[in-house]
CSV table of C-alpha atoms in Angstrom, one decimal:
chain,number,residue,atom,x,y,z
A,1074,UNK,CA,41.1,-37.1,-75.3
A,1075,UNK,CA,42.7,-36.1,-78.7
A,1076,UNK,CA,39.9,-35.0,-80.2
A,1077,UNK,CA,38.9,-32.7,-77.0
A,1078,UNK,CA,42.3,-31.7,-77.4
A,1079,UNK,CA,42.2,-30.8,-80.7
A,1080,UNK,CA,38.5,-28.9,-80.1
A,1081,UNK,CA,40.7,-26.6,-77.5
A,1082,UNK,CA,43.2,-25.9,-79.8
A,1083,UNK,CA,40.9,-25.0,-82.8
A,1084,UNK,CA,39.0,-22.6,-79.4
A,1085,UNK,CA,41.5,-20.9,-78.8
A,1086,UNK,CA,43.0,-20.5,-82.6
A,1087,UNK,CA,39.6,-19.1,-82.6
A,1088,UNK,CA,39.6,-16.6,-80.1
A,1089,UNK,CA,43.2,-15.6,-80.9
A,1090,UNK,CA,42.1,-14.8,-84.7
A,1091,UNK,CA,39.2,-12.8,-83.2
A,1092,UNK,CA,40.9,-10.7,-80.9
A,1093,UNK,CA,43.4,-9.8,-83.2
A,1094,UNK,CA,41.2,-9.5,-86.2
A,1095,UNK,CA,39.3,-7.4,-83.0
A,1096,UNK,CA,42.7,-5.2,-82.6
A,1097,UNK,CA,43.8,-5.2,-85.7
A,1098,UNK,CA,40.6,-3.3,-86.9
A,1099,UNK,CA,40.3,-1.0,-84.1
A,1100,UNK,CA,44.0,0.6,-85.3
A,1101,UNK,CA,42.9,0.8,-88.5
A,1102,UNK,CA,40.1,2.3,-88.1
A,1103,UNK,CA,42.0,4.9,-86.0
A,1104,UNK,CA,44.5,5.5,-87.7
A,1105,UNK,CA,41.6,6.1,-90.5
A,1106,UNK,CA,40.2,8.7,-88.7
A,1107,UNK,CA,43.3,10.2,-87.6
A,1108,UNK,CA,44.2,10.8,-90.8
A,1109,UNK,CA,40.5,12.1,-91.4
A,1110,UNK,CA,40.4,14.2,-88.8
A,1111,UNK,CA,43.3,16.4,-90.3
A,1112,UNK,CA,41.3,16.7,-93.7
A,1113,UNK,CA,39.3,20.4,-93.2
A,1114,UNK,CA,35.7,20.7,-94.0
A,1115,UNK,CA,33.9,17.6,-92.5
A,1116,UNK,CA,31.4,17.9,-89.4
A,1117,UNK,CA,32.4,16.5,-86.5
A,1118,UNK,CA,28.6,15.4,-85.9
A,1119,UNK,CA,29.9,14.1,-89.7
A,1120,UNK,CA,32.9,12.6,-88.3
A,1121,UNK,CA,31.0,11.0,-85.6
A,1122,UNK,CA,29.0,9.0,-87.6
A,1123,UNK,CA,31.5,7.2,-89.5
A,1124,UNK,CA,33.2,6.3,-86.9
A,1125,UNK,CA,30.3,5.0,-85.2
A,1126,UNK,CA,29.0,3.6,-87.8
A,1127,UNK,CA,32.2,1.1,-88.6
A,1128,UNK,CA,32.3,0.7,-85.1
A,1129,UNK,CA,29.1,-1.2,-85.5
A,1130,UNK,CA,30.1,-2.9,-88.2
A,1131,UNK,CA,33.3,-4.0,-86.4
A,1132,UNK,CA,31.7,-5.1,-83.3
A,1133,UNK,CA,29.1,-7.2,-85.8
A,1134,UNK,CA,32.2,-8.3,-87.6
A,1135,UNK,CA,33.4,-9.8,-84.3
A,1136,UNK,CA,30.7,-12.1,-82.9
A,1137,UNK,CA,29.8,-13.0,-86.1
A,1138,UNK,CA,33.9,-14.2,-86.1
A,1139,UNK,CA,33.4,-15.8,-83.2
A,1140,UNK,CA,30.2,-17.5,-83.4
A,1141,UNK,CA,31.5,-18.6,-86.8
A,1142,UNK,CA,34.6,-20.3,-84.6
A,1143,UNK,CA,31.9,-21.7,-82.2
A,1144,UNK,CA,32.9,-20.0,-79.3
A,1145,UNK,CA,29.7,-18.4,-78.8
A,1146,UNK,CA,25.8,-18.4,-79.4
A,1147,UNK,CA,23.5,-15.7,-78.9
A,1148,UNK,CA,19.9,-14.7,-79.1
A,1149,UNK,CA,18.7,-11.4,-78.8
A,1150,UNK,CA,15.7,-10.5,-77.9
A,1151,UNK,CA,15.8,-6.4,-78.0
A,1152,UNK,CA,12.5,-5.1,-79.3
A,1153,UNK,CA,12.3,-2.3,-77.0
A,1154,UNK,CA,15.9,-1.5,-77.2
A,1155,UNK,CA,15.7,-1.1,-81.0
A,1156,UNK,CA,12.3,0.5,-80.9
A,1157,UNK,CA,13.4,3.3,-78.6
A,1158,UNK,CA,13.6,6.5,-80.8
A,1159,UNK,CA,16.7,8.7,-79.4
A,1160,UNK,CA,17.1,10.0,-76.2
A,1161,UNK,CA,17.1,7.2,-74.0
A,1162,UNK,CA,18.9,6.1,-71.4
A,1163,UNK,CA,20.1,2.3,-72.1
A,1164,UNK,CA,21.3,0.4,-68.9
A,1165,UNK,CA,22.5,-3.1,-68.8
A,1166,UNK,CA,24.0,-5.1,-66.6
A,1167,UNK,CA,27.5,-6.2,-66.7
A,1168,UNK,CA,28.5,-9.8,-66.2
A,1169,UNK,CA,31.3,-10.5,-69.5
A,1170,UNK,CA,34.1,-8.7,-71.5
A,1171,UNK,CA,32.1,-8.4,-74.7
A,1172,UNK,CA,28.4,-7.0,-73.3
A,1173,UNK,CA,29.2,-3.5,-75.0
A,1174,UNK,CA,30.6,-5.1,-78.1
A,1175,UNK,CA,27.3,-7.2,-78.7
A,1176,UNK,CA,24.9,-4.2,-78.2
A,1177,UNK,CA,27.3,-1.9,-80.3
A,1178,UNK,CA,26.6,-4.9,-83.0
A,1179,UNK,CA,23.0,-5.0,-82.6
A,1180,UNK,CA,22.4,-1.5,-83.0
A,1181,UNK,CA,23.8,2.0,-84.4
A,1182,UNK,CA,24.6,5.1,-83.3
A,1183,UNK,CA,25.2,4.4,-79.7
A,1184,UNK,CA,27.1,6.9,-77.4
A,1185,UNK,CA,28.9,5.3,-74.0
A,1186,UNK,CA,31.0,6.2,-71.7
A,1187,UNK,CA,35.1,4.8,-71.8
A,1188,UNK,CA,37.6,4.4,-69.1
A,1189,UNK,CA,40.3,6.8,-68.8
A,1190,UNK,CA,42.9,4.4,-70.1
A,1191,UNK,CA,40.8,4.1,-73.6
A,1192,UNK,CA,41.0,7.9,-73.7
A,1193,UNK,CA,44.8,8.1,-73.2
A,1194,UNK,CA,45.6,4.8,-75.3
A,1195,UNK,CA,47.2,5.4,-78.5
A,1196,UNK,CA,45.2,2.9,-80.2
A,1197,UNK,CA,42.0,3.7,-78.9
A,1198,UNK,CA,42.1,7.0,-78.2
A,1199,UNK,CA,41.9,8.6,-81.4
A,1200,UNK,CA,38.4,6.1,-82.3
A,1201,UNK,CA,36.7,7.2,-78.8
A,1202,UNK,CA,37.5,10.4,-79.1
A,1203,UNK,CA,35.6,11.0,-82.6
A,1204,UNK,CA,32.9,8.7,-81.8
A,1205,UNK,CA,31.9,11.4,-79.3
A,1206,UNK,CA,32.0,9.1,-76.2
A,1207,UNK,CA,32.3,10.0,-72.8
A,1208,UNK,CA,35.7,9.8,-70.2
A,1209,UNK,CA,34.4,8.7,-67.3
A,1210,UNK,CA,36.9,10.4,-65.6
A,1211,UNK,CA,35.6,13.9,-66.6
A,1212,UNK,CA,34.4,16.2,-63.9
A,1213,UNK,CA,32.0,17.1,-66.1
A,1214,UNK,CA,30.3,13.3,-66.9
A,1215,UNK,CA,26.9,14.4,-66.2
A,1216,UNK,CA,26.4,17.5,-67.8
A,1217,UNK,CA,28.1,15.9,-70.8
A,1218,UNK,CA,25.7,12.7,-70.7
A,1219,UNK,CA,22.7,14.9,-70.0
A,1220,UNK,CA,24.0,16.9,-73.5
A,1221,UNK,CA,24.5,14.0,-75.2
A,1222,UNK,CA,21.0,12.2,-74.1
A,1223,UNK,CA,19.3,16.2,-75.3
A,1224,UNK,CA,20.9,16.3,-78.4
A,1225,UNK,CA,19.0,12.6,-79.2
A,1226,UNK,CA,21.6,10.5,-78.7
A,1227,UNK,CA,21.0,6.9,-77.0
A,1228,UNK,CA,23.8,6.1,-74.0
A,1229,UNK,CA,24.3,2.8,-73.0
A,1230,UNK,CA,25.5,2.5,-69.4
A,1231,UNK,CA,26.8,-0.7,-67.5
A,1232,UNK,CA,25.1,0.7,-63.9
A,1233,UNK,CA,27.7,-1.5,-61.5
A,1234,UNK,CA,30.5,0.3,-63.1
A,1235,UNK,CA,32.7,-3.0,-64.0
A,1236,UNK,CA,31.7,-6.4,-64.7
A,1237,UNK,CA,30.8,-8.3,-62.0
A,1238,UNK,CA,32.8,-10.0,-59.7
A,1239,UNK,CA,30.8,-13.1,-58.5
A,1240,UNK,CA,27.8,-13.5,-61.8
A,1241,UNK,CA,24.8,-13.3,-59.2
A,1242,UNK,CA,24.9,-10.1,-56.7
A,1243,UNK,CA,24.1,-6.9,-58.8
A,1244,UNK,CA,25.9,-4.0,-57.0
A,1245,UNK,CA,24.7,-0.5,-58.7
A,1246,UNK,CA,26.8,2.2,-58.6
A,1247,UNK,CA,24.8,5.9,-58.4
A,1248,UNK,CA,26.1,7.0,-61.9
A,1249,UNK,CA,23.4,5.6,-64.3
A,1250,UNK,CA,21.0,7.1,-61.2
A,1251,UNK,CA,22.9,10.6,-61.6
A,1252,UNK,CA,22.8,10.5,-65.3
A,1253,UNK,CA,18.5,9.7,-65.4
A,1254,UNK,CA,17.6,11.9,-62.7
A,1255,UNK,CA,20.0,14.7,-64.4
A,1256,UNK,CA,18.5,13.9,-67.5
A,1257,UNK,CA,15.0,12.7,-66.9
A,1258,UNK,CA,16.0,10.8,-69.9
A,1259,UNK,CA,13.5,7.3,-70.5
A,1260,UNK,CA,15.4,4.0,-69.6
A,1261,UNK,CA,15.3,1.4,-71.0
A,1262,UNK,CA,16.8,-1.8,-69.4
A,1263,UNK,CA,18.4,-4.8,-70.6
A,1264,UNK,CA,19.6,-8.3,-69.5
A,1265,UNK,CA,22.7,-9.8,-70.3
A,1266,UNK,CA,23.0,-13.6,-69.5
A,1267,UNK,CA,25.7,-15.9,-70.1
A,1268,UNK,CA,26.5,-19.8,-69.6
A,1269,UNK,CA,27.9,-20.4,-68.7
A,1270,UNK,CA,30.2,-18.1,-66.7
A,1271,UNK,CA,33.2,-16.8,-68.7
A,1272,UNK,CA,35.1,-13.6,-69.8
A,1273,UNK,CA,34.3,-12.8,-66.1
A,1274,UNK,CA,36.6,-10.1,-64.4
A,1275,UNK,CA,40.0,-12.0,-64.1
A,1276,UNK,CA,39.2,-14.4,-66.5
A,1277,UNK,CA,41.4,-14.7,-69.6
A,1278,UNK,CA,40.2,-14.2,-72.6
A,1279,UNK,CA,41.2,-17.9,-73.9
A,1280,UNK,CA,39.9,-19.7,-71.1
A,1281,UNK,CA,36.3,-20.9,-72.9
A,1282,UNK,CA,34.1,-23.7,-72.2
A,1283,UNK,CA,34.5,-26.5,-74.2
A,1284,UNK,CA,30.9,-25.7,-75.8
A,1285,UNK,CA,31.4,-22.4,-76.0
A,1286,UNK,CA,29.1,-19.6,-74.2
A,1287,UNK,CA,25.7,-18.9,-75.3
A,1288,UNK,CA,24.4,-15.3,-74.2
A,1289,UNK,CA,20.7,-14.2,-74.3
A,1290,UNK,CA,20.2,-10.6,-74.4
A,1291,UNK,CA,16.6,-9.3,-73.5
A,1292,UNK,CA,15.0,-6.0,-73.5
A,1293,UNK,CA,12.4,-5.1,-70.8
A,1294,UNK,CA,10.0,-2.5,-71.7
A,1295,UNK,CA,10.8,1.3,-71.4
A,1296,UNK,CA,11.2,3.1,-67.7
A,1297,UNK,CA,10.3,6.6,-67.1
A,1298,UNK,CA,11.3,8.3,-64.3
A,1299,UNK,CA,7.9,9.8,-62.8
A,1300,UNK,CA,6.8,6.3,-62.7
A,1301,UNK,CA,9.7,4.9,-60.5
A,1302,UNK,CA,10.3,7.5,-57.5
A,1303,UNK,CA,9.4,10.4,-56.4
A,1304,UNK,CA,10.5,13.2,-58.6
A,1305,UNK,CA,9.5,16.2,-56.1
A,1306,UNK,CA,12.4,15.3,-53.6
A,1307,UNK,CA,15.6,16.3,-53.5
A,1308,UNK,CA,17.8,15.3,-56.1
A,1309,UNK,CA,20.1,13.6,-53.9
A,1310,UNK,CA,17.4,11.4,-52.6
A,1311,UNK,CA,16.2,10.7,-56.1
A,1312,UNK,CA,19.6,9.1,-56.7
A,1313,UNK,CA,19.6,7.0,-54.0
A,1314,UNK,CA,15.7,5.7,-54.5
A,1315,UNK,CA,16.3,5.0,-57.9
A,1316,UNK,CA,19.5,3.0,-57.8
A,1317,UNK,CA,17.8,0.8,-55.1
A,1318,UNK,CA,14.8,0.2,-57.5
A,1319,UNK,CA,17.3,-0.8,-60.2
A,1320,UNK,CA,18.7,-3.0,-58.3
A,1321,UNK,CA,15.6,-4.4,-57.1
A,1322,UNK,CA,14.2,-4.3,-60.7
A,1323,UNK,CA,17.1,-6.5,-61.7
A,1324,UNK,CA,17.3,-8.9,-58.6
A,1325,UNK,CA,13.9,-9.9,-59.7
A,1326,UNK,CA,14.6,-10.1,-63.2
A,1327,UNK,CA,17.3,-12.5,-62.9
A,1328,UNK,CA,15.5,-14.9,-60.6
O,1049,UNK,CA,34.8,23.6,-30.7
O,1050,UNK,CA,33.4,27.3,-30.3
O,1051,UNK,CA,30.0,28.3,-30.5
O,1052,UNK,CA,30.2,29.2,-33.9
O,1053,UNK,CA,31.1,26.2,-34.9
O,1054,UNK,CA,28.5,24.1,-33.1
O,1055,UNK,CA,25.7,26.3,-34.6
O,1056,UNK,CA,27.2,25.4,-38.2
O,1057,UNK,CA,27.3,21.6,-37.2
O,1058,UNK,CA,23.7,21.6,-36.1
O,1059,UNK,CA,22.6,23.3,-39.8
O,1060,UNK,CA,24.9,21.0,-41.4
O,1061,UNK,CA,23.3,18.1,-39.4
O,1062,UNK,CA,19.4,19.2,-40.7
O,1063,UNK,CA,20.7,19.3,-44.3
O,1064,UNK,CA,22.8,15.9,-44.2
O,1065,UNK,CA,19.9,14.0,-42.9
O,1066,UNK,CA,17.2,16.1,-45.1
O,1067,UNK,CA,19.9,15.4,-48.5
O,1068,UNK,CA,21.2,11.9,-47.7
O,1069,UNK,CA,19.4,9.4,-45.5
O,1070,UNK,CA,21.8,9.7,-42.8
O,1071,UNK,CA,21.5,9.5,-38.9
O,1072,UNK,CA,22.1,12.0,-37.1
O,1073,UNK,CA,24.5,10.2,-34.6
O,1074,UNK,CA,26.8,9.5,-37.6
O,1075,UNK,CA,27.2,12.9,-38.8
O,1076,UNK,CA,30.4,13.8,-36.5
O,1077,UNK,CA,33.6,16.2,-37.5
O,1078,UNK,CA,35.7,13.2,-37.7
O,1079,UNK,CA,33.2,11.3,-39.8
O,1080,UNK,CA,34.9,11.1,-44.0
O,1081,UNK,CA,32.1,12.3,-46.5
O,1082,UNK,CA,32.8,9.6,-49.0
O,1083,UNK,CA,34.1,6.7,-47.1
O,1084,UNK,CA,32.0,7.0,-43.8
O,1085,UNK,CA,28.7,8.8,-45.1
O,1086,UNK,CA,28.9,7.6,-49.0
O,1087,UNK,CA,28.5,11.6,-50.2
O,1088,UNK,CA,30.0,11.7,-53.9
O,1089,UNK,CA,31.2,14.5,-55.5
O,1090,UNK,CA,27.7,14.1,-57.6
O,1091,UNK,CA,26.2,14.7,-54.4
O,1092,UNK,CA,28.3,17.5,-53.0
O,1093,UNK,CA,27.3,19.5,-55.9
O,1094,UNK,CA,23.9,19.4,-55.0
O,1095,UNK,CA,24.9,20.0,-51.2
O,1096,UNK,CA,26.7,23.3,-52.2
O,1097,UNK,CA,23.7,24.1,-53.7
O,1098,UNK,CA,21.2,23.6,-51.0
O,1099,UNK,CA,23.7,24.8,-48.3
O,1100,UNK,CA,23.8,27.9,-50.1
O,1101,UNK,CA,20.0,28.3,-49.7
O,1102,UNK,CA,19.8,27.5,-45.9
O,1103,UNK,CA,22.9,29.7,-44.7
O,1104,UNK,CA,23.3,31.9,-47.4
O,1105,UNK,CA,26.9,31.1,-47.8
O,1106,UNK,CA,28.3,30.9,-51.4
O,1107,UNK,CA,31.0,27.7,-51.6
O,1108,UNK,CA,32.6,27.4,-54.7
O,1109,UNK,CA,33.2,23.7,-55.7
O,1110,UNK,CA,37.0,24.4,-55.9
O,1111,UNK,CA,37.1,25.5,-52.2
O,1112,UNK,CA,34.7,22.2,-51.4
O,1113,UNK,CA,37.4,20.2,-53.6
O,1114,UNK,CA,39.6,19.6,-50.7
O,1115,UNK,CA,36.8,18.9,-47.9
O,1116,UNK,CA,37.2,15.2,-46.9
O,1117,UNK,CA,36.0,15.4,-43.5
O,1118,UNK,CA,32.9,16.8,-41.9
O,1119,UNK,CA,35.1,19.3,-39.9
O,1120,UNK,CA,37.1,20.4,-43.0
O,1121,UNK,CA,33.1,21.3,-44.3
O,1122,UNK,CA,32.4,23.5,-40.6
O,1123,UNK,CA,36.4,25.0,-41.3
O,1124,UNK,CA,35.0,26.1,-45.2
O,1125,UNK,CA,31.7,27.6,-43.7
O,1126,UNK,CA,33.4,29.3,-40.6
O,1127,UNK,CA,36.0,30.9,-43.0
O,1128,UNK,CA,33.2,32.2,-45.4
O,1129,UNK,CA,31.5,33.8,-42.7
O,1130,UNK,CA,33.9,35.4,-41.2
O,1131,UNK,CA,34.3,37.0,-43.8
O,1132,UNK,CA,31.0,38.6,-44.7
C-alpha cells in the first residue's frame, strides 16, 4: 500500500518535472527566437530550421524525460515514415496528448498544422509562427498546405481533427482528404497505439497507470492517390471517397 | 416560389447530387448546407466553381460567405441574374 503509494507519488513528480521541463523549454525557446527574429539578415527558410530543429530536440528531450521517470515505453517502428523523401503527406491517428510530440522526436523537419489558440498564445505563438506551421483556422489552409507539401516539406496531419473520444471508433474529418486530393501529395500512414488508454481527451495529464503507458508507433507503407479513388471525378467526390477509404484503411489496421 | 426560382432549384438540384452524393428529396430551400447536407466551405469552393460552368453565373466567395441555407443559394443566383 505504501510502496504503491510511494510509486504514485514518484509518477506524478515525474510527469510534473516533464511538463514543466516541457513548458519551460517551449518559452525559452520562444523567447529565443523572438529575440532572433528582430536580428536583420537571417532567412526565414533559415529561421525555420532552427526552430524546427530544437523543436525536435525538445520533443526528443521529453519522452526521453519521461521514459526515464517510467511513465512511458515506446517502440517505433517507422521505416516508411523516415524513408519518405519530402513532399509527403503524413497522417496519423489520434488517440493521446503527446502523438505529435513523439513523431516531432523521431524525425526532423516536420511542418503541421496548430490550433488557433497556439497561434494567439503568447508562449507559443511566437515558436509556431517561425516554425512555419499552419493555423488551422486560416481560410486559406489548403492552399497553404498544398504550398507547404510543393515546396518539399513533409505535413503531419491527425485526420479526426482531435484525439479521440472513445480509443476505438476512428471518425475522419475531410481535411487530410482536402489537403491529398489538393495536393496529390503521397501519404504515408501511421498508427499510434497506446495501453493502455490514457492522456485521452479529458484525461488529466497526471492521471497514469501505475505501469506506465507503452505506445507502439508503426508506419504502413506509402499511399498514392491514383491507387486509392478515382482521380477523374469531381473533386468533391474525391474528398469524400478518400476519407471513407481512410477510415476503412484504419478500421482494419487496428483490428 | 416563382418560376425563376424553380428553374434555379432544379439546376442546383443536378449539381448537388452530381458534387455531393446527395438525394434529391433532401435538397430543399429550407435544407442548411453544412448541418443538413454536410457541404464545407472546402466544398463550396469547388461548388462556385462548377456552378459557374453550368449557369454561367460568376459568385464570388464573399457573396457565398453568408449562404447557410439552400434558399439563401437560389436568393444569390436570382440576384446575379437579374442583373446581367
Amino acid at each position: 500500500m505504501v510502496k504503491r503509494g510511494l510509486k504514485k507519488a514518484w509518477q506524478i513528480t515525474g510527469a510534473a518535472i516533464s511538463y514543466t521541463l516541457f513548458g519551460l523549454g517551449a518559452l525559452i525557446v520562444g523567447l529565443v527566437f523572438r529575440l532572433i527574429s528582430v536580428i536583420p539578415g537571417i532567412p526565414a527558410a533559415t529561421r525555420q530550421t532552427w526552430i524546427r530543429n530544437c523543436i525536435h530536440a525538445g520533443c526528443r528531450g521529453f519522452i526521453l524525460t519521461l521514459r526515464a521517470f517510467g511513465l512511458i515505453r515506446y517502440q517505433f517502428a517507422l521505416n516508411s515514415m523516415m524513408q519518405a523523401s519530402g513532399g509527403h503527406l503524413v497522417i496519423a491517428n489520434h488517440p493521446t496528448l503527446i502523438d505529435v510530440v513523439l513523431l516531432f522526436a523521431v524525425r526532423k523537419n516536420f511542418c503541421c498544422i496548430v490550433k488557433g489558440e497556439l497561434w494567439h498564445n503568447m508562449f507559443t505563438s511566437a515558436v509556431v509562427r517561425q516554425a512555419g506551421f499552419i493555423p488551422n483556422h486560416s481560410a486559406e489552409l489548403i492552399p497553404l498546405a498544398v504550398e507547404k507539401l510543393a515546396a518539399g516539406e513533409n505535413l503531419i496531419i491527425f485526420p479526426e481533427g482531435t484525439r479521440t473520444e472513445t480509443s476505438d471508433i476512428i471518425r475522419f474529418k475531410r481535411g487530410a482528404s482536402n489537403v491529398a486530393v489538393a495536393s496529390g501529395a503521397p501519404i504515408v500512414p501511421v498508427l499510434i497505439k497506446c495501453n493502455p488508454g490514457a492522456l485521452k481527451k479529458g484525461d488529466k495529464w497526471y492521471t497514469i497507470p501505475d505501469e506506465g503507458l507503452c505506445y507502439t508507433l508503426t508506419s504502413g507503407k506509402r499511399l498514392h492517390l491514383n491507387e486509392l479513388i478515382d482521380t477523374t471525378k469531381p473533386k468533391t467526390l474525391q474528398y469524400r471517397e478518400l476519407t471513407r477509404f481512410l477510415e476503412h484503411y484504419y478500421k482494419d489496421w487496428m483490428a | 416560389m416563382t418560376e425563376q426560382e424553380q428553374q434555379i432549384l432544379a439546376q442546383i438540384k443536378v449539381v448537388l447530387v452530381d458534387l455531393f452524393e446527395l438525394d434529391e428529396e433532401d435538397i430543399v430551400p429550407q435544407a442548411r448546407l453544412y448541418e443538413d447536407l454536410d457541404i464545407d466551405s472546402i466544398d463550396a469552393v469547388d461548388l462556385l466553381i462548377d456552378l459557374k460552368k453550368s449557369t454561367d453565373v460568376t459568385v464570388t466567395p464573399e457573396q457565398f460567405s453568408e449562404v447557410r441555407t439552400i434558399q439563401d443559394v437560389i436568393d444569390v443566383f436570382t440576384a446575379l441574374s437579374a442583373k446581367k
